[in-house]
Coordinates of C-alpha atoms (C1' of nucleotides) in Angstrom, one line a residue:
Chain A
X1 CA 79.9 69.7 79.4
X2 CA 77.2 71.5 78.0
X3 CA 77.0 75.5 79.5
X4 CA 79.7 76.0 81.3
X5 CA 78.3 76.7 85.1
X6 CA 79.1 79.7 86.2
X7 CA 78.9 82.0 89.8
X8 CA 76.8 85.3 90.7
X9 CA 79.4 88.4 89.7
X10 CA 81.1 89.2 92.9
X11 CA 81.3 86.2 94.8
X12 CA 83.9 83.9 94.8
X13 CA 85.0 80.1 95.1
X14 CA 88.4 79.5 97.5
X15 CA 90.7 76.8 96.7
X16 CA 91.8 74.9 99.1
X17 CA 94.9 76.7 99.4
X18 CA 92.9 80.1 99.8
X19 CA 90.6 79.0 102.5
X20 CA 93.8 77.8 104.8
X21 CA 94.6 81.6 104.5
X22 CA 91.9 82.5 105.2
X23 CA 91.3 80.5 108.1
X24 CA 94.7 81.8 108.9
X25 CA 93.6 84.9 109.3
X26 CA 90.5 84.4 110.9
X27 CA 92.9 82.6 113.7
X28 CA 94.5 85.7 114.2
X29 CA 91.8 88.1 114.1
X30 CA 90.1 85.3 116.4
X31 CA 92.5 85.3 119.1
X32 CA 93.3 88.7 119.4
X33 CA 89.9 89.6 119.7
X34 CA 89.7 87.1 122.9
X35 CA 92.7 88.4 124.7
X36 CA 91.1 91.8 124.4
X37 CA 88.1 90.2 126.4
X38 CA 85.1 90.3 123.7
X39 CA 83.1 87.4 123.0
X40 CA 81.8 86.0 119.9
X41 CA 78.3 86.0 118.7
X42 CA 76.5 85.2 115.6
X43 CA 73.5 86.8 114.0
X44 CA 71.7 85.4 110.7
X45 CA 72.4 86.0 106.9
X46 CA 69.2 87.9 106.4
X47 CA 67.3 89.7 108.7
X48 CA 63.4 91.6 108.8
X49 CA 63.5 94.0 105.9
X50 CA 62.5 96.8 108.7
X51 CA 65.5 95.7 110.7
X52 CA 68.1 96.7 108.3
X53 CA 66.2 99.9 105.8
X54 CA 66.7 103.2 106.3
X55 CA 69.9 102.3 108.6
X56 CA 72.3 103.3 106.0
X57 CA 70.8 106.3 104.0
X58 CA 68.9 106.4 101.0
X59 CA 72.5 104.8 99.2
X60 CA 72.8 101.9 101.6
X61 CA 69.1 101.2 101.0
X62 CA 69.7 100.6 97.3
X63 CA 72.8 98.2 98.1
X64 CA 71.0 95.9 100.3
X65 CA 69.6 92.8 98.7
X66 CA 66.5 92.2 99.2
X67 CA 65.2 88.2 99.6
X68 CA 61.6 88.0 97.7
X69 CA 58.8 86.4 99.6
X70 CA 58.0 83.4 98.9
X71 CA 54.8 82.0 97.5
X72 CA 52.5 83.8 95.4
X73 CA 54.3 87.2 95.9
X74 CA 52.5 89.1 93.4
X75 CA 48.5 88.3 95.2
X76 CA 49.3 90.6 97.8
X77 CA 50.4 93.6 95.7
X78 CA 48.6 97.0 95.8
X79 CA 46.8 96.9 91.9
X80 CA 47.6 101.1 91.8
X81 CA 51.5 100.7 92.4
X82 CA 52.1 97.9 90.5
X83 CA 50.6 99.9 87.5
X84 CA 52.3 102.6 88.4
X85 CA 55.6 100.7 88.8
X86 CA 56.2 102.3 92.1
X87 CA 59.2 100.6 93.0
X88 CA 59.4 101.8 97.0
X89 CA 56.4 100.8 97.6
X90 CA 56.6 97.5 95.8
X91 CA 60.0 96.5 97.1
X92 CA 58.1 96.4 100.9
X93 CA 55.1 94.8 99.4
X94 CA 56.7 91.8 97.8
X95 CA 60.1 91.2 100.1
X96 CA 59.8 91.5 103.6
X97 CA 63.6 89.8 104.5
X98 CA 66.9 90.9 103.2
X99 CA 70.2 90.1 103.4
X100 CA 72.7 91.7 106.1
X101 CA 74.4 94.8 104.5
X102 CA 76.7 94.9 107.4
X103 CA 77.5 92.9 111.2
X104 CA 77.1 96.6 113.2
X105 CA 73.1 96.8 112.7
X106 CA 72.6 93.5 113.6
X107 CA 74.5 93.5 116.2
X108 CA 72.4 96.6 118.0
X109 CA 69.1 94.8 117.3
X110 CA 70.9 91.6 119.1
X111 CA 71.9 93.8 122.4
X112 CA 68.3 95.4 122.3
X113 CA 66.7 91.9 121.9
X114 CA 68.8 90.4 124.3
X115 CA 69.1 93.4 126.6
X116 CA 67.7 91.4 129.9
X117 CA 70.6 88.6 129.3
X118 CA 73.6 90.5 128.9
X119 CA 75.9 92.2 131.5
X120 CA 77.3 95.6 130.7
X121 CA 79.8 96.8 129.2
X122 CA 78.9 94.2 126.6
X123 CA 82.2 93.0 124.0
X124 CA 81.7 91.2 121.2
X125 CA 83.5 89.9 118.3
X126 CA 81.7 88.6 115.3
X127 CA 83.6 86.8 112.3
X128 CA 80.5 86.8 109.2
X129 CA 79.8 87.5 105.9
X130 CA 77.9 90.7 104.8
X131 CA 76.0 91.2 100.9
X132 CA 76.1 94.5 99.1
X133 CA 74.5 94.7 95.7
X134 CA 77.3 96.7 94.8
X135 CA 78.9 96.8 91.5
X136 CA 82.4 94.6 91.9
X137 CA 85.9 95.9 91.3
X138 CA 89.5 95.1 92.7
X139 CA 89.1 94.7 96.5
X140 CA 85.2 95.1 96.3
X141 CA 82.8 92.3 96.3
X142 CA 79.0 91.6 96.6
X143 CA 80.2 88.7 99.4
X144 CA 82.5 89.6 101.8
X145 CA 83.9 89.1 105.0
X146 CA 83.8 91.5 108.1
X147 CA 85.7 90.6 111.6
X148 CA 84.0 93.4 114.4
X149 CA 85.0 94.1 117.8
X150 CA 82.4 96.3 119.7
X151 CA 81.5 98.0 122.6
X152 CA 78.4 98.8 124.4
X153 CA 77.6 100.3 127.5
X154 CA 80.5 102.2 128.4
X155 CA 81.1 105.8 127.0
X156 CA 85.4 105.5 128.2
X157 CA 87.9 107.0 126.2
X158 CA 89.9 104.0 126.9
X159 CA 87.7 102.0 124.7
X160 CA 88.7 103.7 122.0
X161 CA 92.1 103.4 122.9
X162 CA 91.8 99.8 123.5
X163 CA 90.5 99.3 119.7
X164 CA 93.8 101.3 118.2
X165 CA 95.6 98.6 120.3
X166 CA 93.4 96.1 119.1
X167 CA 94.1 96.8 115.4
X168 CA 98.0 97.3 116.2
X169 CA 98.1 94.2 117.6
X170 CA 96.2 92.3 114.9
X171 CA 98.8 94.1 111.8
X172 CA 101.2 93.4 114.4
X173 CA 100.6 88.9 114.6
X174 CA 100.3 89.0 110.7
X175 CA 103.6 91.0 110.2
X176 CA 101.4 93.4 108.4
X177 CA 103.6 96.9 108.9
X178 CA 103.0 100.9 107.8
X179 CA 98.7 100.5 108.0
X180 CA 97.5 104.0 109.3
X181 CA 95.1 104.2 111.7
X182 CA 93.0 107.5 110.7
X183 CA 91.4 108.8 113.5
X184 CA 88.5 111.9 113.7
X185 CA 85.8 113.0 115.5
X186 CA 82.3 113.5 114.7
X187 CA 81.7 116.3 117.0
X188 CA 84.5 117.8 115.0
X189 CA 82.5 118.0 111.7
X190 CA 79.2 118.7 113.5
X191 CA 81.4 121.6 114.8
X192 CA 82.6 123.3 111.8
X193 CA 79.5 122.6 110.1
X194 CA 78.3 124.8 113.1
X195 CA 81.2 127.1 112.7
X196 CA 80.0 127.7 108.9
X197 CA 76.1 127.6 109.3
X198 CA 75.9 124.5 107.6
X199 CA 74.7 122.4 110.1
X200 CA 71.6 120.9 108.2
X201 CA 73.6 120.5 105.7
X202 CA 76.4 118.3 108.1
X203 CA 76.3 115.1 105.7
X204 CA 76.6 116.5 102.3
X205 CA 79.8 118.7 104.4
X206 CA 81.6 115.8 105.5
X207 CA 80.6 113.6 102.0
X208 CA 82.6 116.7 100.4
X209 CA 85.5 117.3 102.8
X210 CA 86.2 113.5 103.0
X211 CA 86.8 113.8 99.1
X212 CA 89.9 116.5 99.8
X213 CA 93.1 113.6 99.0
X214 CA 91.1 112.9 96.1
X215 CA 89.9 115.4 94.1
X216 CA 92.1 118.1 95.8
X217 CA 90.5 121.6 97.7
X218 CA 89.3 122.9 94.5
X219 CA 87.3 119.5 94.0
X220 CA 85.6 119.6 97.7
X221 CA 84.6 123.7 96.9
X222 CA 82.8 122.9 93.8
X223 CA 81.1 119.9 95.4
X224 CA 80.2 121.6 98.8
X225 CA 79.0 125.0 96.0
X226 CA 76.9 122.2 94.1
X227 CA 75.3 121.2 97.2
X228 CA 74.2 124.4 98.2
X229 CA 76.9 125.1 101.1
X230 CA 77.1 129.1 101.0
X231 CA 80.1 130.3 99.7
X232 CA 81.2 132.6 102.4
X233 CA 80.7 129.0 104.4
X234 CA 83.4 127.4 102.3
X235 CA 85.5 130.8 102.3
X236 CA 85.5 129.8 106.4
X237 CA 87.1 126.4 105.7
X238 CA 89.4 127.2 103.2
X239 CA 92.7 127.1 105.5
X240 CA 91.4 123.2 106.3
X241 CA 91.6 122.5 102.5
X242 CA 95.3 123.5 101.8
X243 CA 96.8 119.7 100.5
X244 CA 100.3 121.1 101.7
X245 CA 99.5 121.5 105.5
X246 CA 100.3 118.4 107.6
X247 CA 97.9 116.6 109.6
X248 CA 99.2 118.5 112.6
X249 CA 99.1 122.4 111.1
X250 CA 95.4 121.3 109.8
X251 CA 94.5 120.2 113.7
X252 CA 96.0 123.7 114.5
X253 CA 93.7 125.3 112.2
X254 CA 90.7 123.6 113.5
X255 CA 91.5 124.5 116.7
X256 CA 91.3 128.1 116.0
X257 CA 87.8 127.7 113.7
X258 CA 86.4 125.8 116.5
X259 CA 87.3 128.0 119.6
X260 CA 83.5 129.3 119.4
X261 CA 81.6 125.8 119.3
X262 CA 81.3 123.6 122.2
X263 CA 80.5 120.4 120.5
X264 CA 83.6 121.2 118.4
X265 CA 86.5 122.0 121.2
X266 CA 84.8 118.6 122.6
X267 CA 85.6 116.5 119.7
X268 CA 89.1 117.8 119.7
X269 CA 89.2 116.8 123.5
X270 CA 88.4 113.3 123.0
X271 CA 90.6 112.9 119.5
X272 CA 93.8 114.4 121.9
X273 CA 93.2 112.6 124.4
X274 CA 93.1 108.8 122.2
X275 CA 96.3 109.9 120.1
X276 CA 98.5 111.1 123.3
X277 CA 97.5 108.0 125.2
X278 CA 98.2 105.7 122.7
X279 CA 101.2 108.1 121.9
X280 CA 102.6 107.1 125.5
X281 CA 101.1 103.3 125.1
X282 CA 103.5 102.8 121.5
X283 CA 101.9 101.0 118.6
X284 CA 104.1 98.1 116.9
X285 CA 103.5 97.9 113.6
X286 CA 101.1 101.1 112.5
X287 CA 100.8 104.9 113.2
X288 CA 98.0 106.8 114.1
X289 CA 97.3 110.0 112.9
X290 CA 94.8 112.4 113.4
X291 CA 92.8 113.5 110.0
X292 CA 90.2 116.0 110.0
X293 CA 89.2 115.4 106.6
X294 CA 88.1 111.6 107.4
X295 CA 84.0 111.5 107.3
X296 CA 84.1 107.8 105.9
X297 CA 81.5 105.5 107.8
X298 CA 78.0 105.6 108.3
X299 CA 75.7 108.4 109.3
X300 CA 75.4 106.9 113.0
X301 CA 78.9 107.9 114.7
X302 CA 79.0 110.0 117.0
X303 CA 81.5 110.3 118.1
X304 CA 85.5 108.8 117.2
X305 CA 85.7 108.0 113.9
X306 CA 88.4 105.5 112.4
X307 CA 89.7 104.1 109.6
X308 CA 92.8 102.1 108.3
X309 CA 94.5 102.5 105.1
X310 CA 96.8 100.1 103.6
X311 CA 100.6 100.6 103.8
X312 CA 101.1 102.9 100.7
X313 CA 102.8 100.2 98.3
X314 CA 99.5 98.7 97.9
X315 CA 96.8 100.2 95.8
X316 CA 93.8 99.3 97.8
X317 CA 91.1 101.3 99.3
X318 CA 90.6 101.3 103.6
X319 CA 91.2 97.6 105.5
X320 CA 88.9 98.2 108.5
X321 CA 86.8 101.2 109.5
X322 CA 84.3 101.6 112.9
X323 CA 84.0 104.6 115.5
X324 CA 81.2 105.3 118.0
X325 CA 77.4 105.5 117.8
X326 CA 75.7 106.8 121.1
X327 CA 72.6 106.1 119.5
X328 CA 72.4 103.2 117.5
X329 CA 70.7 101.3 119.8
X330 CA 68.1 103.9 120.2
X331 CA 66.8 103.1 116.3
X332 CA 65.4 100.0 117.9
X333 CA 64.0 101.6 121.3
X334 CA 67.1 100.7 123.8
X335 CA 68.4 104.9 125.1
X336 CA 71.2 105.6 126.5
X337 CA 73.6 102.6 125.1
X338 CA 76.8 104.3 123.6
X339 CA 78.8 101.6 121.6
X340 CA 82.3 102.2 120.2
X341 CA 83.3 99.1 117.2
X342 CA 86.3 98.6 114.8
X343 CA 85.5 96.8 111.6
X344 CA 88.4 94.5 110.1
X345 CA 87.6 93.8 106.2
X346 CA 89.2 90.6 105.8
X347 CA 88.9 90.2 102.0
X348 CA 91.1 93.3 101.6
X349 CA 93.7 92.5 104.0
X350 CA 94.0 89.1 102.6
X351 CA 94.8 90.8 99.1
X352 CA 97.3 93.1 100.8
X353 CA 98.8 90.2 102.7
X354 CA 98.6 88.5 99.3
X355 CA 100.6 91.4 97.8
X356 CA 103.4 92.2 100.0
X357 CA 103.6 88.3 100.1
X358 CA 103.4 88.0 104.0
X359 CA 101.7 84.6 104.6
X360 CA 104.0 82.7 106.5
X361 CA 105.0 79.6 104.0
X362 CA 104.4 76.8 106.7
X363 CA 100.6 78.2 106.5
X364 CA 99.1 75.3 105.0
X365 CA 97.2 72.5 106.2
X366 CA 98.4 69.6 104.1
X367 CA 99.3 65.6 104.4
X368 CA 102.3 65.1 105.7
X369 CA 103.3 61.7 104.2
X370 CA 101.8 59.7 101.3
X371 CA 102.1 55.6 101.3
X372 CA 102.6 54.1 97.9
X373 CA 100.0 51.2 97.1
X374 CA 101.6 48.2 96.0
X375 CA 98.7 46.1 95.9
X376 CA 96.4 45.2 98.6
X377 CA 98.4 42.8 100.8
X378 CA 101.0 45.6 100.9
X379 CA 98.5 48.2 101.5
X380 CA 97.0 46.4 104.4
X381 CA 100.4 46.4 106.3
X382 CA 101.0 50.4 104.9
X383 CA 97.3 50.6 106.7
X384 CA 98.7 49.6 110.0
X385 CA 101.4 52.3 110.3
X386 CA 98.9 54.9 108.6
X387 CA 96.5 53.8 111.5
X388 CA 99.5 54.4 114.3
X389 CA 100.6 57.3 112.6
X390 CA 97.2 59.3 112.3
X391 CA 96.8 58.2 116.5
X392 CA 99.9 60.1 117.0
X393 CA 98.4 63.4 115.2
X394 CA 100.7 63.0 111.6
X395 CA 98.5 63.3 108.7
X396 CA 99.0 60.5 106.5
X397 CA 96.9 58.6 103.6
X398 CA 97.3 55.8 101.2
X399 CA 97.6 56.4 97.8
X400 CA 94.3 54.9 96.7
X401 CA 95.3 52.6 93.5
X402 CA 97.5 50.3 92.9
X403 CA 98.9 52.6 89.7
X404 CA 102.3 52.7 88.4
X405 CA 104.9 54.0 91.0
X406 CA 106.2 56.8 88.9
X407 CA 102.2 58.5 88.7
X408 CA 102.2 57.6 93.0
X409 CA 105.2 59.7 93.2
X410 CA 104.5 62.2 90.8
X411 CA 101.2 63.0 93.0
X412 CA 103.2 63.6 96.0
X413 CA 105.4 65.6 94.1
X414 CA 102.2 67.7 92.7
X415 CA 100.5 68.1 96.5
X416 CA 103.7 69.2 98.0
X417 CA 103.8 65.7 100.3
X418 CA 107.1 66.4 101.8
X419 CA 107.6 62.3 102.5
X420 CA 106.3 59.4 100.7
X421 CA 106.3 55.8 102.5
X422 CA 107.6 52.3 100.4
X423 CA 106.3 49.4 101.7
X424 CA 106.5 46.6 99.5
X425 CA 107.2 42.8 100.0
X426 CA 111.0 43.3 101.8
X427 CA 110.1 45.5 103.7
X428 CA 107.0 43.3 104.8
X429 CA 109.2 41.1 105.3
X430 CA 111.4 42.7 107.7
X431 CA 108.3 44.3 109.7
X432 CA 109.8 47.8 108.5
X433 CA 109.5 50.9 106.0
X434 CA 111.3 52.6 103.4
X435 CA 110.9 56.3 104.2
X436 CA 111.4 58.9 101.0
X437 CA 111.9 62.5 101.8
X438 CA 110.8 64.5 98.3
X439 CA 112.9 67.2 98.8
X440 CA 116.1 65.8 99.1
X441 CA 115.4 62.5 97.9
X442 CA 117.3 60.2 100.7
X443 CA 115.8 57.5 101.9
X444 CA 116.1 55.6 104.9
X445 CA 114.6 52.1 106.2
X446 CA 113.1 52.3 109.4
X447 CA 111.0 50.4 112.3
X448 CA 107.4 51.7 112.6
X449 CA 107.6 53.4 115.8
X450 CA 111.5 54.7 114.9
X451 CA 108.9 55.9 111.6
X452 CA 106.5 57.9 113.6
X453 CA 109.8 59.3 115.5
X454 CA 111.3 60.9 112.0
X455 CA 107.7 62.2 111.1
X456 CA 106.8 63.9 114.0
Chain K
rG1 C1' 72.7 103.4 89.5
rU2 C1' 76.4 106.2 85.4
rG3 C1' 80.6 105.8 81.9
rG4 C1' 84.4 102.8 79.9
rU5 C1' 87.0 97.9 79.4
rU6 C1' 87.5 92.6 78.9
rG7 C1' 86.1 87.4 77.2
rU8 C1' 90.0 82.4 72.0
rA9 C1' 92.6 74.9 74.9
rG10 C1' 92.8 73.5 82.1
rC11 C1' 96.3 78.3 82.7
rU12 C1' 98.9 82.7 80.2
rC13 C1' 98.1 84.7 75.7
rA14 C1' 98.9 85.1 69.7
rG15 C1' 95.5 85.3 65.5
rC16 C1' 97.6 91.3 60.2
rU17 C1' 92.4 95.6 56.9
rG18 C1' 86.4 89.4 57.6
rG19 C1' 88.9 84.4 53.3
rU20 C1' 90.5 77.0 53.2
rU21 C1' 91.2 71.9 58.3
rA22 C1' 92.1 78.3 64.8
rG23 C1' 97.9 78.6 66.9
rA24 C1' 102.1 78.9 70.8
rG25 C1' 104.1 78.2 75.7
rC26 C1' 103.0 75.9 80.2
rG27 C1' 99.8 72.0 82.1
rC28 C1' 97.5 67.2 81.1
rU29 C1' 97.8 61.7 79.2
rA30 C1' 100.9 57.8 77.4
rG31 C1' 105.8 55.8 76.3
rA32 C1' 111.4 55.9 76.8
rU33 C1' 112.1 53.9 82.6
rU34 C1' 108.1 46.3 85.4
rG35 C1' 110.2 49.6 93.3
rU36 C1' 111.2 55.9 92.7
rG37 C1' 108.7 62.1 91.4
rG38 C1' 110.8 67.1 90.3
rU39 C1' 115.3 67.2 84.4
rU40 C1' 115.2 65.5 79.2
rC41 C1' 113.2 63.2 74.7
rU42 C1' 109.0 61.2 71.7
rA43 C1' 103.9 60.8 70.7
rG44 C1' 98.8 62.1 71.9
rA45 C1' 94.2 64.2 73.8
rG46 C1' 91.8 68.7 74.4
rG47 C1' 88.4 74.6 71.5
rU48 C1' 79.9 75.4 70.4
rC49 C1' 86.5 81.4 69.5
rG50 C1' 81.4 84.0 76.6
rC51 C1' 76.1 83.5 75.0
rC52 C1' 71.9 85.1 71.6
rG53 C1' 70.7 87.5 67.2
rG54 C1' 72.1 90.4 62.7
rU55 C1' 75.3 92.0 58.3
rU56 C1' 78.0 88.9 54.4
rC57 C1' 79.0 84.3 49.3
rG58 C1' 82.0 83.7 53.8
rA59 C1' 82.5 86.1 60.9
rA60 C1' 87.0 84.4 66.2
rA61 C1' 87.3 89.2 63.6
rC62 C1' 82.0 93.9 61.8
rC63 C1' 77.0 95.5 64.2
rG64 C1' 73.1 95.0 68.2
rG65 C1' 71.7 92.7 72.8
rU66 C1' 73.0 90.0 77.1
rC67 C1' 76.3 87.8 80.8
rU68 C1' 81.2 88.1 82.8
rU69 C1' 86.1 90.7 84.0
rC70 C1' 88.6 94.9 85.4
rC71 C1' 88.6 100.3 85.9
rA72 C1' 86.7 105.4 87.0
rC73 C1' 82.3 107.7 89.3
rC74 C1' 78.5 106.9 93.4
rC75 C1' 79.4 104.5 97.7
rC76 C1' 82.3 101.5 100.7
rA77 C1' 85.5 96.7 103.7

RNA sequence: GUGGUUGUAGCUCAGCUGGUUAGAGCGCUAGAUUGUGGUUCUAGAGGUCGCCGGUUCGAAACCGGUCUUCCACCCCA
């Protein structure tokens, strides 16, 4: 071995072990998302450039990896900016595809593109792996999976409600217990941003408030000062930043800041309405709660805004996020198409299932019984029952040499084979099989079809 | 993108302030055991000390660069 190969920083092999949990979860995820009636799609890796820039804010933009033309990129470039190393304009001029940065873009470009074909309300579920140019830590990759469920074409309330259900019931099938569902309300931060005459300012608000668990009220003031929020602005909020009030008293609060703005008494409408309903519906394995200081997510919601945090034994950041966008089709020319999505990051939930150890053990996808080669006259007649045993839907394979019995065993033993098959010369003879169970070592000689009975 | 951290055998890690042929445990291979694995015993294989360059009589160790790991920012699943 010369150099040692090696993989891009941030992506990942899976053993085999891995991937069957990994497909176990996408089973899950897969048919929960069908018995709440969405459908599944697929979109490509990489998409037009103009499809995806500008989607996320000027951060996103830098995150998304950008493919480089093909051919003789460089003929085509402007002389002027590629003296003056004018890397906006050069980044259009020489790649013109890019990777998808996330499954909710594409997704809106599909429904506008395909607008004629579908019926409406439209639900989809789409299982695919995103790219973010991002630097990698614990939980955080540059490949990774997202699971979505969206909506479009319907502004109901009960959509939203339908997607707490939807991540309830998906915690629920993996035994995954204490996730919180954190639920706000765009028109809630437009509102106090109204409230506090900082409404051009709504992003930089919400970047700040979101920050409150983290680097505590006195944090969020100097951020929100730094940003040029007025300081009689942030003297307005300053109830909403106490870490000791409870997600309740801090709704009470807002209630009282937002008796003067419409938009505002709105958002707290809708956010009532989704927590008592699903309050009276029951949840089985999270809670909801309602969190005024949650701005996570992308600049397009505009409405209910979610995200799920781990149980609080694990240390890991948010395992699915989503809320709604009333315009996001409008970016690509379709009006008037509200959508309403839940995002399940399935990297992070396998490390948290991982963690609290909650893969069920029989979650694996292995041979079931291993024939010991004896030679090839014996492994003919081991072929036969192999043959009958596969038909009846038992995994089963020959051990491919003729090697010392002790290494044949020793190999089930390593793969976890739970039974290993003797067939030599007797048992030839007597048109039968010697059938080992590893575990508990007893053996017992058997007819073939008496064989496929014990297996099954 | 900013700051820090990590890299020694297949794996987990030792290796004192630079000094002969770089170690351990586990794993691996072979034998003890010619139709019986997981235990035990014995022997053995396996390392450009991440990579490139520099300092030095001498570098796994010191310095610079680069890649990788993890962490805190930024941002996010």
């Amino acid at each position: 071995m010369a150099q040692k190969p090696s993989i891009p920083k941030g992506t990942r092999d899976f053993t085999p072990e891995e991937v069957v949990k990994r497909n176990y979860l996408f089973d899950v995820m897969k048919q929960a998302f069908a018995n709440f009636g969405f459908q599944p799609i697929e979109t490509p890796s990489f998409e037009n450039s103009d499809t995806l820039m500008g989607k996320y804010g000027d951060e996103g933009d830098r995150l998304i990896f950008k493919i480089l033309n093909s051919g003789d990129f460089l003929k085509k470039v402007d002389e002027t900016d590629y003296r003056e190393k004018d890397y906006a304009k050069l980044t259009g001029q020489i790649s013109e595809k890019a990777l998808r940065y996330d499954l909710t873009v594409p997704f809106a470009r599909y429904v506008v593109q395909h607008q004629n074909e579908i019926t409406f309300p439209f639900k989809r579920y789409q299982m695919q792996p995103v790219w973010r140019a991002d630097r990698p830590q614990k939980g955080r990759f540059r490949e990774f999976y997202q699971c979505d469920a969206d909506v479009v074409g319907s502004t109901s309330l009960w959509q939203e409600v339908e997607l707490v259900q939807l991540y309830d019931t998906v915690f629920s099938k993996l035994g995954l217990e204490g996730a919180t569902i954190k639920i706000n309300n765009r028109k809630i931060l437009s509102g106090l941003a109204e409230v506090i005459g900082a409404e051009e300012k709504l992003i930089d608000f919400t970047v700040a408030l979101d920050k409150l668990d983290k680097i505590g009220s006195e944090g969020v003031k100097k951020e929100m000062q730094e940003k040029g929020i007025s300081a009689e602005a942030i003297t307005k909020i300053e109830p909403l930043l106490s870490t000791a009030d409870s997600p309740s008293e801090k709704l009470q609060t807002i209630k009282g800041l937002l008796s003067a703005s419409e938009v505002g008494k709105q958002g707290i409408a809708e956010t009532e309405f989704i927590v008592n309903t699903i309050d009276q519906l029951k949840l089985k394995a999270c809670s909801i709660e309602i969190d005024v200081t949650l701005a996570r997510g992308l600049n397009y919601y505009t409405g209910a805004i979610f995200e799920v945090a781990a149980p609080e034994q694990v240390n890991m950041g948010s395992i699915g996020g989503g809320g709604r966008y009333d315009d996001l089709t409008g970016i690509f020319g379709l009006k008037n198409m509200s959508g309403v999505g839940i995002s399940f990051g399935l990297d992070r939930i396998y490390l948290v299932m991982e963690e609290l150890d909650l893969f069920p053990k029989t979650v694996s996808a292995n041979t079931r019984v291993l024939f010991v080669n004896f030679g090839n006259e014996e492994a003919l007649y081991a072929m036969q029952a192999i043959s009958a045993l596969r038909e009846a839907g038992i995994s089963a394979e020959l051990y491919p040499d003729d090697a010392k019995m002790g290494k044949q065993m020793g190999y089930a033993d390593k793969r976890n084979i739970p039974f290993a098959v003797l067939a030599g010369g007797s048992e030839m003879d007597a048109q039968t099989y010697t059938l080992k169970n590893m575990k508990s070592g007893e053996q017992q000689t058997l007819s073939l079809d008496r064989l496929i009975d014990s297996l099954k």
